[in-house]
Amino acid sequence: MKFKEAVTYDDMLLVPQYSDIESRKEVDIGNNLGHRKFRIPIISSPMDTVTQADMAVAMYRSGGLGILHRYNTIAEQQNMARKVIDHTEWSGNVAAAIGVTGEYLKRAEALIATGVDILCVDVAHGHHYLMKKALTTLREAFENHVYIIAGNVCTLEGINDLADWGADAVRCNIGGGSICSTRLVTGHGLPGLQTIFDCAKTDRDVKIIADGGIKTSGDIVKALAAGADFVMCGSLLAGTTESPGNVITLPGTHGERAKVYRGMASKDAQLDWRNKSSTPEGVASYIPYKGSVVDVLLDLEGGIKSGLSYSGARNLDELRHKVEWARQTSAGTQESGTHIFSQSGRRK
Ligand code: XMP
């Protein structure tokens, strides 16, 4: 039997290259979605514990993009969009998610009428007949007046089909997110970095969004080096002042503060947004409270720019040309993480 080998973020490292970059200021990590320009290639996930209006505004001001989640009524989602538009002196770049069944077209029309100009067709298994129908319908209704992100897929055939059906950008990765249990429940998926290597072979004019499983700025650099144009993050941006939900003090700790972070297919989330739950494909958890997402994004931006300078690259194109990959052993992966704690057994 022939089967493919598939690597993910912790399996791989980028080999440092000769660099003449003297300051991170020389490094430009900007990218674009159509004519829309972004200073940082980071998008916040359309999840109800990640992106409502406050997160979308903070993402916009930090140079990235936030996608308003769809687990609400059309009126509630429109209100979020209005809040973003009021707070950002709207010049475009307001993004919101829709599904592929039921009222999705009505929702899309209402969002566009409110000022949303980027739609995200958001389903777990995007390489699907219902996605084809939805994308065809949306393109018939709005032609090229709206930018369309769609997903998720994890294969070259998947990204190519979605692009042919009308997607401008595609979210790539199935089941790799920190709160996902899709691979455990269904046995399906593909490691996240391999997904990007495979999808980056596309010859279509389509942007690649590496979605899920991104834990550090180092993972972001790896995704970009493998061919992603943007990354989409949930857990990295959850647990912040701007993410939805209250900060709580975890019982039985010395005052550790946290917020809820949950998969949209978790039992918890399903019960909240549709009053019933089918087999969950996600989990709900607490995530430590991190303060403002603006500071989190500044740290990520610094880390990504430093990453490019290690490859001697001033922008994403140069990174992809100069990149050299090394596969690490499990001992290498252990060495690549901070490991003083495992030696001393104590933390200061
Ligand atoms: P991270 O790792 O950034 O992942 O926390 C966020 C991404 O996970 C996806 N997502 C899910 N996948 N079950 C899944 O299998 C779920 O319940 C679920 N909720 C979110 C989504 O792509 C998100 O951007």
Coordinates of N, CA, C and O and ligand atoms in Angstrom, one line a residue, residues 44-47 122 124 152 171 173-183 211-215 232-236 261-266 281-283, ligand 1:
S44 N -8.0 36.8 12.4 CA -8.6 36.1 13.6 C -9.8 35.2 13.1 O -10.6 35.6 12.3
S45 N -9.9 34.1 13.8 CA -10.9 33.1 13.4 C -12.3 33.5 13.6 O -12.6 34.2 14.6
P46 N -13.2 33.1 12.7 CA -14.7 33.4 12.9 C -15.3 32.5 13.9 O -16.0 31.6 13.6
M47 N -14.9 32.7 15.2 CA -15.4 31.8 16.3 C -16.0 32.7 17.4 O -15.5 33.8 17.6
D122 N -17.8 29.6 5.6 CA -17.2 28.9 6.7 C -17.8 27.6 7.1 O -18.8 27.5 7.7
A124 N -16.8 23.2 8.0 CA -15.7 22.3 8.4 C -15.1 21.5 7.2 O -13.9 21.4 7.1
N152 N -13.1 24.8 5.0 CA -11.7 24.5 4.9 C -11.4 23.3 4.0 O -12.3 22.4 3.9
R171 N -9.1 28.8 3.1 CA -8.6 28.4 4.4 C -8.2 26.9 4.3 O -9.0 26.1 3.9
N173 N -6.5 23.6 6.1 CA -6.2 22.7 7.2 C -7.5 22.1 7.7 O -8.5 22.9 7.9
I174 N -7.5 20.8 7.9 CA -8.7 20.2 8.5 C -8.3 19.5 9.8 O -7.4 18.6 9.8
G175 N -8.9 19.9 10.8 CA -8.7 19.2 12.1 C -7.4 19.5 12.9 O -7.1 18.8 13.8
G176 N -6.7 20.6 12.5 CA -5.4 20.8 13.1 C -5.5 21.8 14.2 O -4.5 22.1 14.9
G177 N -6.6 22.4 14.4 CA -6.7 23.5 15.4 C -6.6 23.0 16.9 O -6.8 21.8 17.1
S178 N -6.3 23.9 17.8 CA -6.0 23.5 19.2 C -7.2 22.9 19.9 O -7.1 22.2 20.8
I179 N -8.4 23.3 19.4 CA -9.7 22.8 20.0 C -10.4 21.8 19.1 O -11.6 21.5 19.4
C180 N -9.7 21.3 18.1 CA -10.4 20.4 17.1 C -10.3 19.0 17.6 O -9.3 18.6 18.1
S181 N -11.4 18.2 17.4 CA -11.3 16.8 17.6 C -11.7 16.0 16.4 O -12.0 14.8 16.4
T182 N -11.8 16.8 15.2 CA -12.2 16.1 14.0 C -11.4 14.9 13.6 O -11.9 13.9 13.2
R183 N -10.1 15.0 13.8 CA -9.2 13.9 13.4 C -9.4 12.7 14.3 O -9.4 11.5 13.9
D211 N -4.7 27.8 8.4 CA -5.7 28.0 9.5 C -5.5 26.9 10.5 O -5.7 25.7 10.2
G212 N -5.3 27.3 11.8 CA -5.4 26.3 12.8 C -4.0 25.6 13.1 O -3.2 25.4 12.2
G213 N -3.8 25.4 14.4 CA -2.6 24.7 14.8 C -1.4 25.6 14.9 O -0.2 25.1 15.1
I214 N -1.6 26.9 14.8 CA -0.4 27.8 14.9 C -0.3 28.3 16.3 O -1.1 28.9 16.9
K215 N 0.9 27.9 16.9 CA 1.1 28.1 18.4 C 2.0 29.3 18.7 O 2.0 29.8 19.8
M232 N -4.4 32.1 9.9 CA -5.6 32.3 10.7 C -5.4 31.7 12.1 O -5.0 30.6 12.2
C233 N -5.7 32.5 13.1 CA -5.4 32.1 14.5 C -6.6 32.2 15.3 O -7.4 33.2 15.3
G234 N -6.8 31.2 16.2 CA -7.9 31.2 17.2 C -7.2 31.3 18.5 O -7.2 32.4 19.2
S235 N -6.5 30.2 19.0 CA -6.0 30.2 20.4 C -5.0 31.3 20.6 O -4.9 31.8 21.7
L236 N -4.2 31.7 19.6 CA -3.2 32.7 19.8 C -3.8 34.0 20.2 O -3.2 34.8 20.9
Y261 N -12.3 29.3 25.7 CA -12.0 29.2 24.3 C -12.6 27.8 23.9 O -12.3 26.8 24.5
R262 N -13.4 27.8 22.8 CA -14.0 26.6 22.4 C -14.2 26.4 20.9 O -14.3 27.4 20.2
G263 N -14.1 25.2 20.5 CA -14.4 24.8 19.1 C -15.8 25.1 18.8 O -16.7 24.9 19.6
M264 N -16.1 25.5 17.6 CA -17.5 25.8 17.2 C -18.3 24.6 17.0 O -19.5 24.6 16.9
A265 N -17.6 23.4 16.9 CA -18.3 22.1 16.8 C -18.3 21.4 18.2 O -18.6 20.2 18.2
S266 N -17.9 22.1 19.2 CA -17.9 21.5 20.6 C -19.4 21.4 21.0 O -20.2 22.1 20.5
E281 N -17.2 17.7 17.3 CA -15.9 17.6 16.7 C -15.0 18.7 17.2 O -14.1 19.2 16.4
G282 N -15.2 19.1 18.4 CA -14.3 20.1 19.0 C -14.5 20.1 20.5 O -15.4 19.4 21.0
V283 N -13.6 20.8 21.2 CA -13.7 20.8 22.7 C -13.8 22.2 23.2 O -13.5 23.2 22.5
Ligands
XMP1 P1 -6.3 27.3 16.6 O1 -5.3 26.2 16.6 O2 -5.7 28.6 16.1 O3 -7.4 26.8 15.6 O4 -6.9 27.5 17.9 C1 -8.5 27.6 15.2 C2 -9.2 27.0 14.0 O5 -9.8 25.8 14.4 C3 -10.9 25.5 13.5 N1 -12.1 25.2 14.3 C4 -12.5 23.9 14.5 N2 -12.1 22.7 14.0 N3 -13.7 21.6 15.3 C5 -12.7 21.6 14.4 O6 -12.3 20.5 13.9 C6 -14.1 22.7 15.9 O7 -15.0 22.7 16.8 C7 -13.5 23.9 15.5 N4 -13.7 25.2 15.8 C8 -12.8 26.0 15.1 C9 -11.1 26.7 12.6 O8 -10.6 26.5 11.4 C10 -10.3 27.8 13.4 O9 -9.9 28.9 12.6

